């Protein structure tokens, strides 16, 4: 994939020299960094997840969402295409759309009733010609050249992405072949939205997206699986990092050969003797619905998109900075339209694993805050990201921070640190 | 037996629920549910749109016990506690097993560092039944939070 960083991106003076194994803490603390990220990353040459196509099934369907901190409307017009534009009235800047979503013929700003079509074009100005020949806009005022900023949109497997950049490569090239395959592996047929939840995290957005890519912490911080002896010791897995570094997949899968082997049986016998067991083990009696034995696939797309499959739970997460130390985590829990009642019930049971109350994810909501508080007076210090060496290569070990370094590789590129 | 499902009973059961959670007696809290219970935590938006996903989902007392044991032994979260203010229950229609009731609540969260904040408001949508002939229990409790947003995490159940 060939991408060129926007030309006017001067290197940032606050970026340290050196490699990807050190991250200066002030990147999580400075307002100027947050502003530069908005311009260079979210509004730059990136594809940002906006919403699901399933949320706009019919022409006229719309959702409000964000590109970083920029409010955005996504709408399907009567031509069937998905359009996105800044949710900012071109008159005085009020939000054009105030609710989460619905269906609309067009959009009218509540402040002075300027009107926009579903593609974000300004179509009407209240009292444009004044009243009784007085007042009104200058006849030369051109509605066409005044409108909210428009995003490019691209849909992949029902995921709607948006970009303000003309330079960003096609979405599939941006994802890279492995990531595209990882998405289509899960989202291979029409989805059904099972619920939406929002979590507010007390930390900089980068601490959460690093956590998502941090395969090193998984078995250390989240001890639910090991405590209840649900970990299959025979599981194999690995981490895949896209060429640009910013996108990743970590996965684990049941290895049928190892599972039939004596080692596994011996382990299981030993596990039986452990104290802690689930009283109701139906929680994890899932099915191999994708037919490949992969029980966990966490996938991220730079900057803030996550698709997770843990057993039979499927969820997308949108990570958005709300402020320097406040991050919004928007969850959509998914099933498929053709789920059997049994599979649907299984998804609901296994949803205990994910979300703000998840057995294996509640810790992720808090741990970024622990870092944010820990580094309060350490802006001149650096974090160490050296587990598994200094590369950003895919590997079969998950005791590595390769995908975290990959995030910083993409981050530095978009922020103009290496140009 | 002479146990009835009435306002007095619902008040006492709600008071026990709140007390068990706030006093960190979660093992006793699960005993206030029937063996084949349903406990879910969701939000008003999801509830209104008929969306079934939950933040917490348990369809047996055993699953609630598992959650409590996990909170005790496996999950990592900063020390915190709740204070429930539970409103008056409205007793609603009969069901084949018992009776529905709806009760508003406010939960204040007190963090390790002393920060005290309004954590959640909402309503309990309950089905109350007489279990084992003489004990009032929750056959079903759907916790419908007013806000769709959870601050940081939801460790202790509501
Ligand atoms: S701000 Fe929208 S019409 Fe005036
Ligand atoms: Fe995690």
Coordinates of C-alpha atoms and ligand atoms in Angstrom, one line a residue:
Chain A
X1 CA 0.0 0.0 0.0
X2 CA 1.4 3.4 -0.9
X3 CA 0.3 6.3 1.2
X4 CA 1.8 9.8 1.3
X5 CA 1.5 11.8 4.4
X6 CA -0.2 15.2 3.9
X7 CA 2.4 17.6 2.7
X8 CA 1.8 20.4 5.2
X9 CA 2.5 18.1 8.1
X10 CA 5.6 19.5 9.6
X11 CA 7.4 17.1 12.0
X12 CA 6.1 17.5 15.5
X13 CA 8.7 19.1 17.8
X14 CA 7.4 17.1 20.7
X15 CA 8.2 13.8 19.1
X16 CA 11.2 12.0 20.5
X17 CA 14.0 10.6 18.5
X18 CA 14.6 6.9 18.5
X19 CA 12.6 3.7 17.8
X20 CA 9.2 2.3 18.5
X21 CA 10.1 0.7 21.8
X22 CA 9.8 3.9 23.8
X23 CA 6.6 6.0 24.2
X24 CA 6.9 9.4 25.9
X25 CA 4.2 9.9 28.4
X26 CA 3.5 13.5 27.5
X27 CA 1.8 12.2 24.3
X28 CA -1.1 11.3 26.6
X29 CA -1.1 14.6 28.4
X30 CA -0.7 17.6 26.1
X31 CA -3.6 19.5 24.6
X32 CA -1.5 20.3 21.5
X33 CA -1.1 16.6 20.8
X34 CA -4.9 16.1 21.0
X35 CA -5.5 18.9 18.5
X36 CA -2.8 17.7 16.2
X37 CA -4.3 14.2 16.3
X38 CA -7.7 15.5 15.3
X39 CA -6.2 17.2 12.2
X40 CA -3.6 14.7 11.2
X41 CA -5.1 11.4 12.2
X42 CA -8.9 11.5 12.4
X43 CA -9.3 14.2 9.7
X44 CA -6.2 13.0 7.9
X45 CA -5.5 10.2 5.5
X46 CA -7.2 7.5 7.5
X47 CA -10.4 5.5 7.3
X48 CA -12.6 5.9 10.4
X49 CA -15.4 3.5 11.3
X50 CA -18.6 5.4 11.4
X51 CA -21.5 3.0 11.8
X52 CA -23.0 -0.3 10.5
X53 CA -24.8 -0.5 7.2
X54 CA -27.5 -2.4 9.1
X55 CA -28.2 0.8 10.9
X56 CA -29.2 2.5 7.6
X57 CA -31.3 -0.3 6.0
X58 CA -33.5 2.0 3.9
X59 CA -33.1 5.2 2.0
X60 CA -33.5 8.0 4.4
X61 CA -32.0 6.1 7.3
X62 CA -29.4 8.1 9.2
X63 CA -27.1 7.9 12.3
X64 CA -25.0 10.5 14.1
X65 CA -21.5 9.5 14.9
X66 CA -18.0 11.0 15.1
X67 CA -14.7 11.3 13.2
X68 CA -12.5 11.8 16.3
X69 CA -14.2 14.7 17.9
X70 CA -15.9 15.9 14.8
X71 CA -19.6 15.3 14.8
X72 CA -20.8 13.5 11.7
X73 CA -24.1 12.5 10.1
X74 CA -24.2 9.3 8.0
X75 CA -27.3 8.9 5.8
X76 CA -28.5 6.7 3.0
X77 CA -30.0 8.7 0.1
X78 CA -32.7 7.5 -2.3
X79 CA -29.9 6.4 -4.7
X80 CA -29.1 3.7 -2.2
X81 CA -25.6 5.2 -1.5
X82 CA -24.3 6.0 2.0
X83 CA -23.2 9.7 2.5
X84 CA -21.5 11.3 5.4
X85 CA -21.0 15.0 6.3
X86 CA -20.0 17.1 9.2
X87 CA -22.8 17.6 11.7
X88 CA -22.3 21.4 11.7
X89 CA -24.7 23.9 10.3
X90 CA -22.9 26.2 7.8
X91 CA -24.8 29.2 9.2
X92 CA -23.6 29.5 12.8
X93 CA -22.2 26.1 13.5
X94 CA -25.0 24.4 15.5
X95 CA -25.5 20.6 15.3
X96 CA -27.7 19.9 12.3
X97 CA -29.0 16.6 13.7
X98 CA -29.6 16.2 17.4
X99 CA -30.6 12.6 17.8
X100 CA -28.9 9.3 17.5
X101 CA -30.6 8.2 14.3
X102 CA -33.8 7.4 12.5
X103 CA -35.2 8.2 9.1
X104 CA -35.5 11.6 7.4
X105 CA -36.4 13.1 4.1
X106 CA -33.9 16.0 4.8
X107 CA -32.4 17.7 7.8
X108 CA -33.3 21.1 9.3
X109 CA -31.2 23.0 11.8
X110 CA -33.3 24.0 14.7
X111 CA -31.5 27.3 15.2
X112 CA -32.6 29.3 12.1
X113 CA -34.1 26.4 10.1
X114 CA -31.5 26.1 7.3
X115 CA -32.2 22.9 5.5
X116 CA -29.8 20.2 4.1
X117 CA -30.4 17.1 2.0
X118 CA -29.2 13.6 2.9
X119 CA -25.9 14.2 1.1
X120 CA -25.2 17.3 3.2
X121 CA -25.9 19.9 0.6
X122 CA -27.4 23.2 1.8
X123 CA -30.8 23.3 0.2
X124 CA -32.8 26.0 1.9
X125 CA -32.3 29.2 3.9
X126 CA -35.2 30.5 5.9
X127 CA -36.3 34.0 4.8
X128 CA -33.6 33.9 2.2
X129 CA -35.3 36.8 0.3
X130 CA -36.3 38.6 3.5
X131 CA -39.8 39.6 4.5
X132 CA -41.8 42.2 2.5
X133 CA -38.8 43.0 0.4
X134 CA -36.5 43.8 3.4
X135 CA -33.7 41.9 5.0
X136 CA -32.7 38.5 3.6
X137 CA -29.4 37.2 2.2
X138 CA -27.4 38.9 -0.5
X139 CA -28.6 37.6 -3.8
X140 CA -25.1 36.7 -4.6
X141 CA -24.9 34.2 -1.7
X142 CA -24.2 30.8 -3.2
X143 CA -25.7 27.9 -1.3
X144 CA -23.6 25.4 -3.3
X145 CA -20.3 26.7 -2.0
X146 CA -21.5 26.8 1.7
X147 CA -22.1 23.5 3.3
X148 CA -20.7 21.2 6.0
X149 CA -17.6 19.3 5.2
X150 CA -18.3 16.1 3.3
X151 CA -16.6 12.8 4.0
X152 CA -15.7 10.1 1.5
X153 CA -17.5 6.9 2.5
X154 CA -16.6 3.3 1.8
X155 CA -18.5 0.1 3.0
X156 CA -16.8 -3.2 3.7
X157 CA -18.7 -6.2 5.0
X158 CA -21.4 -3.9 6.3
X159 CA -19.0 -1.6 8.1
X160 CA -19.3 2.1 7.0
X161 CA -16.0 3.9 7.1
X162 CA -15.5 7.6 6.4
X163 CA -12.5 9.8 5.5
X164 CA -11.9 13.5 4.9
X165 CA -8.9 12.7 2.8
X166 CA -8.6 12.5 -1.0
X167 CA -5.2 10.8 -0.6
X168 CA -6.2 7.9 1.6
X169 CA -6.0 4.6 -0.4
X170 CA -9.0 2.5 -1.1
X171 CA -10.5 1.0 2.0
X172 CA -9.5 -2.6 1.2
X173 CA -5.9 -1.5 0.5
X174 CA -5.9 0.5 3.8
X175 CA -7.1 -2.6 5.7
X176 CA -4.6 -4.9 4.0
X177 CA -5.4 -8.5 2.9
X178 CA -5.2 -10.3 6.2
X179 CA -7.3 -7.7 8.0
X180 CA -9.9 -7.7 5.2
X181 CA -10.0 -11.5 5.5
X182 CA -10.4 -11.3 9.3
X183 CA -13.4 -9.0 8.9
X184 CA -15.1 -11.0 6.2
X185 CA -14.5 -14.2 8.2
X186 CA -16.9 -12.9 10.9
X187 CA -19.2 -10.5 9.1
X188 CA -20.0 -12.8 6.3
X189 CA -23.8 -12.5 6.3
X190 CA -26.5 -10.0 7.3
X191 CA -26.1 -9.0 10.9
X192 CA -28.7 -8.1 13.5
X193 CA -27.9 -5.4 16.1
X194 CA -28.6 -6.9 19.6
X195 CA -27.7 -3.9 21.7
X196 CA -25.7 -0.7 22.0
X197 CA -23.7 0.4 25.1
X198 CA -21.4 3.3 25.8
X199 CA -18.5 3.2 28.2
X200 CA -16.6 6.3 29.3
X201 CA -13.0 5.7 30.0
X202 CA -10.9 7.9 32.3
X203 CA -7.9 8.1 30.0
X204 CA -6.4 9.2 26.7
X205 CA -7.8 7.3 23.7
X206 CA -4.4 6.0 22.8
X207 CA -4.2 4.0 26.0
X208 CA -7.3 2.1 25.1
X209 CA -6.3 1.4 21.5
X210 CA -2.9 0.2 22.7
X211 CA -4.6 -2.1 25.2
X212 CA -6.6 -3.6 22.4
X213 CA -3.4 -4.4 20.5
X214 CA -1.5 -5.5 23.7
X215 CA -1.6 -9.3 23.5
X216 CA 0.9 -9.4 26.4
X217 CA -1.5 -8.4 29.1
X218 CA -4.3 -10.7 28.2
X219 CA -3.6 -13.7 30.4
X220 CA -2.0 -11.6 33.1
X221 CA -4.7 -8.9 33.7
X222 CA -7.7 -11.0 32.8
X223 CA -7.5 -14.0 35.1
X224 CA -11.1 -15.2 34.7
X225 CA -10.2 -17.9 32.2
X226 CA -7.2 -19.2 34.1
X227 CA -9.0 -19.0 37.5
X228 CA -11.9 -21.0 36.3
X229 CA -9.6 -23.4 34.3
X230 CA -11.3 -22.5 31.0
X231 CA -8.0 -21.9 29.2
X232 CA -7.2 -24.6 26.8
X233 CA -3.6 -25.2 27.1
X234 CA -3.5 -26.6 23.7
X235 CA -4.7 -23.4 22.1
X236 CA -2.6 -22.0 19.4
X237 CA -2.7 -18.5 18.1
X238 CA -0.7 -15.5 17.1
X239 CA -0.7 -11.9 16.2
X240 CA -0.9 -10.4 12.7
X241 CA 0.2 -6.8 12.1
X242 CA -0.7 -5.1 8.8
X243 CA 2.1 -3.6 6.7
X244 CA 1.3 0.0 7.8
X245 CA 1.4 -1.2 11.4
X246 CA -1.9 0.3 12.4
X247 CA -4.2 -2.7 11.9
X248 CA -3.9 -6.0 13.7
X249 CA -5.5 -9.3 14.5
X250 CA -4.8 -11.4 17.5
X251 CA -6.4 -14.8 17.6
X252 CA -6.4 -18.1 19.4
X253 CA -7.7 -21.4 18.0
X254 CA -8.3 -24.9 19.2
X255 CA -5.7 -27.2 17.8
X256 CA -7.5 -30.4 17.1
X257 CA -4.3 -32.5 17.0
X258 CA -3.2 -31.3 20.4
X259 CA -6.7 -31.6 21.8
X260 CA -6.8 -35.3 20.9
X261 CA -3.3 -35.8 22.3
X262 CA -2.5 -37.3 25.6
X263 CA -1.0 -34.0 26.9
X264 CA -4.3 -32.3 26.8
X265 CA -6.2 -35.1 28.5
X266 CA -3.7 -35.2 31.3
X267 CA -4.0 -31.4 31.7
X268 CA -7.8 -31.7 31.8
X269 CA -7.6 -34.3 34.5
X270 CA -5.4 -32.1 36.6
X271 CA -7.7 -29.2 36.0
X272 CA -10.6 -31.1 37.5
X273 CA -9.0 -31.0 40.9
X274 CA -8.8 -27.2 41.0
X275 CA -11.0 -25.4 43.4
X276 CA -12.6 -22.9 41.3
X277 CA -15.1 -24.1 38.7
X278 CA -18.1 -22.5 37.1
X279 CA -21.3 -23.6 38.8
X280 CA -23.1 -23.0 35.6
X281 CA -20.7 -23.9 32.8
X282 CA -23.3 -23.4 30.1
X283 CA -21.8 -20.0 29.8
X284 CA -19.0 -21.4 27.6
X285 CA -20.8 -24.2 25.7
X286 CA -20.6 -22.3 22.5
X287 CA -20.4 -23.6 19.0
X288 CA -17.7 -23.3 16.4
X289 CA -20.0 -21.1 14.2
X290 CA -17.3 -20.1 11.8
X291 CA -16.0 -23.6 11.3
X292 CA -12.3 -22.9 11.8
X293 CA -11.8 -23.5 15.6
X294 CA -10.9 -19.8 16.2
X295 CA -12.4 -19.1 19.6
X296 CA -11.1 -15.5 19.8
X297 CA -10.3 -12.9 17.2
X298 CA -9.6 -9.3 18.2
X299 CA -9.1 -7.1 15.2
X300 CA -8.3 -3.4 15.1
X301 CA -8.1 -0.8 12.3
X302 CA -6.2 2.4 12.8
X303 CA -7.1 4.6 14.4
X304 CA -10.1 3.6 16.5
X305 CA -12.0 0.6 15.2
X306 CA -12.2 -2.9 16.9
X307 CA -14.1 -6.0 15.8
X308 CA -14.1 -8.7 18.4
X309 CA -15.2 -12.3 18.3
X310 CA -14.9 -14.1 21.6
X311 CA -16.5 -17.5 21.3
X312 CA -20.0 -16.7 20.0
X313 CA -20.0 -13.0 21.0
X314 CA -19.5 -10.5 18.2
X315 CA -19.1 -6.9 18.9
X316 CA -17.8 -3.8 17.2
X317 CA -16.2 -1.0 19.2
X318 CA -15.6 2.6 18.2
X319 CA -12.9 4.4 20.2
X320 CA -13.3 8.2 20.2
X321 CA -11.4 10.8 22.1
X322 CA -13.8 13.1 24.0
X323 CA -11.0 15.0 25.7
X324 CA -7.4 14.6 26.7
X325 CA -8.3 12.2 29.5
X326 CA -11.7 11.1 28.4
X327 CA -12.5 8.4 25.9
X328 CA -15.8 7.2 24.6
X329 CA -16.0 3.5 23.9
X330 CA -19.1 2.7 21.8
X331 CA -20.2 -0.9 21.7
X332 CA -22.5 -2.6 19.3
X333 CA -23.3 -6.2 20.1
X334 CA -24.2 -8.3 17.0
X335 CA -25.8 -11.5 16.0
X336 CA -26.9 -12.7 12.6
X337 CA -30.4 -12.5 11.2
X338 CA -30.5 -16.2 10.8
X339 CA -29.5 -17.1 14.4
X340 CA -31.3 -20.0 15.9
X341 CA -32.9 -19.3 19.2
X342 CA -30.3 -21.5 20.9
X343 CA -27.4 -19.6 19.3
X344 CA -29.0 -16.3 20.2
X345 CA -29.3 -17.3 23.9
X346 CA -25.7 -18.4 23.8
X347 CA -24.7 -15.0 22.5
X348 CA -26.6 -13.4 25.4
X349 CA -24.9 -15.7 27.9
X350 CA -21.5 -15.1 26.5
X351 CA -22.0 -11.3 26.5
X352 CA -21.0 -11.7 30.1
X353 CA -17.5 -11.9 28.8
X354 CA -17.5 -8.5 27.1
X355 CA -18.6 -4.9 27.7
X356 CA -18.2 -2.7 30.8
X357 CA -19.2 -5.7 33.0
X358 CA -17.4 -8.3 31.0
X359 CA -15.6 -11.1 32.9
X360 CA -12.6 -10.6 30.5
X361 CA -13.0 -7.0 29.6
X362 CA -14.1 -5.0 32.6
X363 CA -10.4 -4.6 33.5
X364 CA -9.7 -3.0 30.1
X365 CA -12.1 -0.1 31.0
X366 CA -10.1 0.7 34.1
X367 CA -6.5 0.0 33.3
X368 CA -6.0 3.0 31.0
X369 CA -7.1 5.2 33.9
X370 CA -4.4 3.5 36.1
X371 CA -1.8 4.5 33.6
X372 CA -3.2 8.0 33.2
X373 CA -3.0 8.5 36.9
X374 CA 0.3 6.8 37.2
X375 CA 2.1 9.1 34.8
X376 CA 0.6 12.3 36.2
X377 CA 4.0 13.8 36.9
X378 CA 6.1 11.7 34.5
X379 CA 5.7 13.6 31.3
X380 CA 9.4 13.6 30.7
X381 CA 9.6 9.8 31.1
X382 CA 8.9 7.0 28.6
X383 CA 7.0 3.7 28.6
X384 CA 8.9 0.6 27.5
X385 CA 7.4 -1.3 24.7
X386 CA 10.1 -3.9 24.1
X387 CA 8.4 -7.2 24.7
X388 CA 9.1 -9.5 21.8
X389 CA 11.9 -7.3 20.5
X390 CA 11.5 -4.1 18.5
X391 CA 9.8 -5.3 15.3
X392 CA 6.3 -4.9 14.2
X393 CA 6.1 -8.2 12.4
X394 CA 3.4 -10.8 12.6
X395 CA 4.3 -13.7 14.8
X396 CA 2.9 -16.8 16.4
X397 CA 3.7 -15.7 19.9
X398 CA 1.4 -13.4 21.8
X399 CA 4.0 -12.6 24.4
X400 CA 4.9 -9.6 22.3
X401 CA 4.1 -6.0 21.9
X402 CA 4.6 -6.0 18.2
X403 CA 1.1 -4.8 17.4
X404 CA 1.5 -1.9 20.0
X405 CA 4.7 -0.9 18.2
X406 CA 2.7 -1.2 14.9
X407 CA 0.2 1.3 16.2
X408 CA 3.0 3.8 17.0
X409 CA 4.5 3.2 13.6
X410 CA 1.2 4.2 11.9
X411 CA 0.8 7.0 14.5
X412 CA 4.2 8.5 13.8
X413 CA 3.5 8.3 10.0
X414 CA 0.2 10.2 10.2
X415 CA 1.5 12.7 12.7
X416 CA 4.4 13.5 10.4
X417 CA 7.1 12.4 12.8
X418 CA 9.1 10.5 10.3
X419 CA 8.8 12.8 7.3
Chain B
X1 CA -49.0 -20.6 53.5
X2 CA -50.0 -17.1 54.2
X3 CA -47.2 -15.3 52.3
X4 CA -48.6 -12.8 49.9
X5 CA -47.0 -10.9 47.1
X6 CA -47.8 -7.4 48.2
X7 CA -46.2 -4.0 48.7
X8 CA -44.9 -4.9 52.1
X9 CA -43.2 -8.0 50.8
X10 CA -41.8 -6.2 47.8
X11 CA -40.4 -3.4 50.1
X12 CA -38.7 -5.9 52.3
X13 CA -37.2 -7.9 49.4
X14 CA -35.9 -4.7 47.8
X15 CA -34.4 -3.5 51.0
X16 CA -32.7 -6.9 51.5
X17 CA -31.3 -6.7 47.9
X18 CA -29.9 -3.2 48.4
X19 CA -28.5 -4.0 51.8
X20 CA -26.7 -7.2 50.6
X21 CA -25.0 -5.3 47.7
X22 CA -24.1 -2.2 49.7
X23 CA -22.8 -4.2 52.6
X24 CA -20.7 -6.5 50.3
X25 CA -22.8 -9.6 51.1
X26 CA -23.2 -10.6 47.5
X27 CA -23.4 -14.3 48.3
X28 CA -26.5 -13.6 50.3
X29 CA -27.8 -11.4 47.5
X30 CA -27.9 -14.3 45.1
X31 CA -30.1 -16.2 47.5
X32 CA -32.8 -13.7 47.0
X33 CA -33.3 -15.1 43.5
X34 CA -35.0 -18.3 42.5
X35 CA -32.8 -21.1 41.3
X36 CA -34.0 -20.7 37.7
X37 CA -34.0 -16.9 37.7
X38 CA -33.3 -14.3 35.1
X39 CA -31.1 -11.3 36.0
X40 CA -30.2 -8.8 33.3
X41 CA -28.7 -5.3 33.2
X42 CA -29.6 -3.2 30.2
X43 CA -30.4 0.4 29.4
X44 CA -33.6 2.3 28.7
X45 CA -32.7 2.8 25.0
X46 CA -32.1 -0.9 24.5
X47 CA -35.1 -1.8 26.4
X48 CA -37.4 0.6 24.5
X49 CA -36.1 -0.7 21.2
X50 CA -36.6 -4.3 22.2
X51 CA -32.9 -5.1 21.9
X52 CA -32.1 -8.0 24.0
X53 CA -28.3 -7.7 24.7
X54 CA -27.3 -7.2 28.3
X55 CA -24.3 -5.9 30.2
X56 CA -24.9 -8.7 32.7
X57 CA -27.0 -11.8 31.8
X58 CA -27.7 -14.6 34.2
X59 CA -30.4 -17.2 33.6
X60 CA -29.7 -19.2 36.8
X61 CA -28.7 -18.5 40.4
X62 CA -25.6 -20.5 39.6
X63 CA -24.6 -18.0 37.1
X64 CA -25.1 -15.2 39.6
X65 CA -22.9 -17.2 42.0
X66 CA -20.3 -17.5 39.4
X67 CA -20.3 -13.8 38.9
X68 CA -19.9 -13.2 42.6
X69 CA -17.1 -15.7 42.8
X70 CA -15.4 -14.2 39.8
X71 CA -15.6 -10.7 41.4
X72 CA -14.0 -12.2 44.6
X73 CA -11.3 -14.2 43.0
X74 CA -10.6 -13.3 39.3
X75 CA -11.6 -9.8 38.3
X76 CA -9.4 -6.9 38.9
X77 CA -11.0 -3.6 39.7
X78 CA -10.3 -0.7 42.1
X79 CA -11.9 -1.0 45.5
X80 CA -15.4 0.6 45.4
X81 CA -18.8 0.3 47.0
X82 CA -22.3 1.4 46.3
X83 CA -25.1 3.0 48.2
X84 CA -28.5 2.2 46.9
X85 CA -31.5 4.4 47.4
X86 CA -34.4 2.3 46.3
X87 CA -37.8 3.9 45.8
X88 CA -41.3 2.6 46.4
X89 CA -42.3 -0.5 44.4
X90 CA -45.4 -0.4 42.2
X91 CA -47.1 -3.7 42.2
X92 CA -48.4 -4.5 38.7
X93 CA -50.2 -7.4 37.0
X94 CA -50.2 -11.0 38.0
X95 CA -48.2 -13.5 36.1
X96 CA -48.7 -17.3 35.9
X97 CA -46.0 -17.7 38.6
X98 CA -46.4 -14.5 40.6
X99 CA -46.6 -10.8 40.1
X100 CA -44.7 -8.0 38.4
X101 CA -43.4 -5.0 40.1
X102 CA -41.4 -1.9 39.2
X103 CA -39.1 0.0 41.5
X104 CA -37.0 3.0 40.8
X105 CA -33.4 3.2 42.2
X106 CA -30.4 5.5 42.5
X107 CA -26.9 4.1 43.0
X108 CA -24.1 6.2 44.3
X109 CA -20.6 4.9 43.9
X110 CA -17.8 5.5 46.4
X111 CA -14.3 5.0 45.1
X112 CA -11.2 4.0 47.0
X113 CA -9.9 7.6 46.8
X114 CA -13.1 8.9 48.4
X115 CA -14.8 10.2 45.2
X116 CA -18.5 9.9 45.6
X117 CA -20.6 10.1 42.5
X118 CA -24.0 9.4 41.1
X119 CA -23.2 6.1 39.2
X120 CA -26.6 4.9 38.0
X121 CA -30.3 5.6 38.1
X122 CA -33.0 3.3 36.7
X123 CA -35.7 0.9 37.5
X124 CA -36.0 -2.7 38.5
X125 CA -38.6 -4.6 36.4
X126 CA -39.2 -7.6 38.6
X127 CA -41.2 -10.8 38.7
X128 CA -41.8 -11.7 42.3
X129 CA -42.8 -15.3 43.2
X130 CA -43.4 -17.3 46.3
X131 CA -40.6 -19.9 46.2
X132 CA -40.6 -23.1 48.1
X133 CA -44.0 -22.3 49.6
X134 CA -43.0 -19.6 51.9
X135 CA -40.2 -17.3 50.7
X136 CA -40.6 -14.3 48.5
X137 CA -37.9 -14.3 45.8
X138 CA -37.1 -12.7 42.5
X139 CA -37.8 -15.0 39.6
X140 CA -36.7 -12.2 37.2
X141 CA -35.1 -8.8 37.6
X142 CA -34.3 -6.7 34.6
X143 CA -32.3 -3.7 35.7
X144 CA -33.0 -0.9 33.2
X145 CA -30.5 1.9 33.6
X146 CA -31.7 5.4 32.5
X147 CA -28.4 6.3 30.9
X148 CA -26.8 4.4 28.1
X149 CA -23.4 5.2 29.4
X150 CA -21.3 3.4 32.1
X151 CA -18.5 5.2 33.8
X152 CA -15.3 3.1 33.5
X153 CA -16.8 -0.3 34.4
X154 CA -19.7 -2.1 36.1
X155 CA -18.1 -4.5 38.5
X156 CA -20.5 -4.9 41.4
X157 CA -24.1 -5.7 40.2
X158 CA -26.8 -3.1 40.5
Ligands
LIG1 S1 -27.1 27.8 13.0 FE1 -28.2 26.5 11.8 S2 -29.6 27.8 10.9 FE2 -28.5 29.2 12.1
LIG2 FE1 -7.7 -6.7 27.9

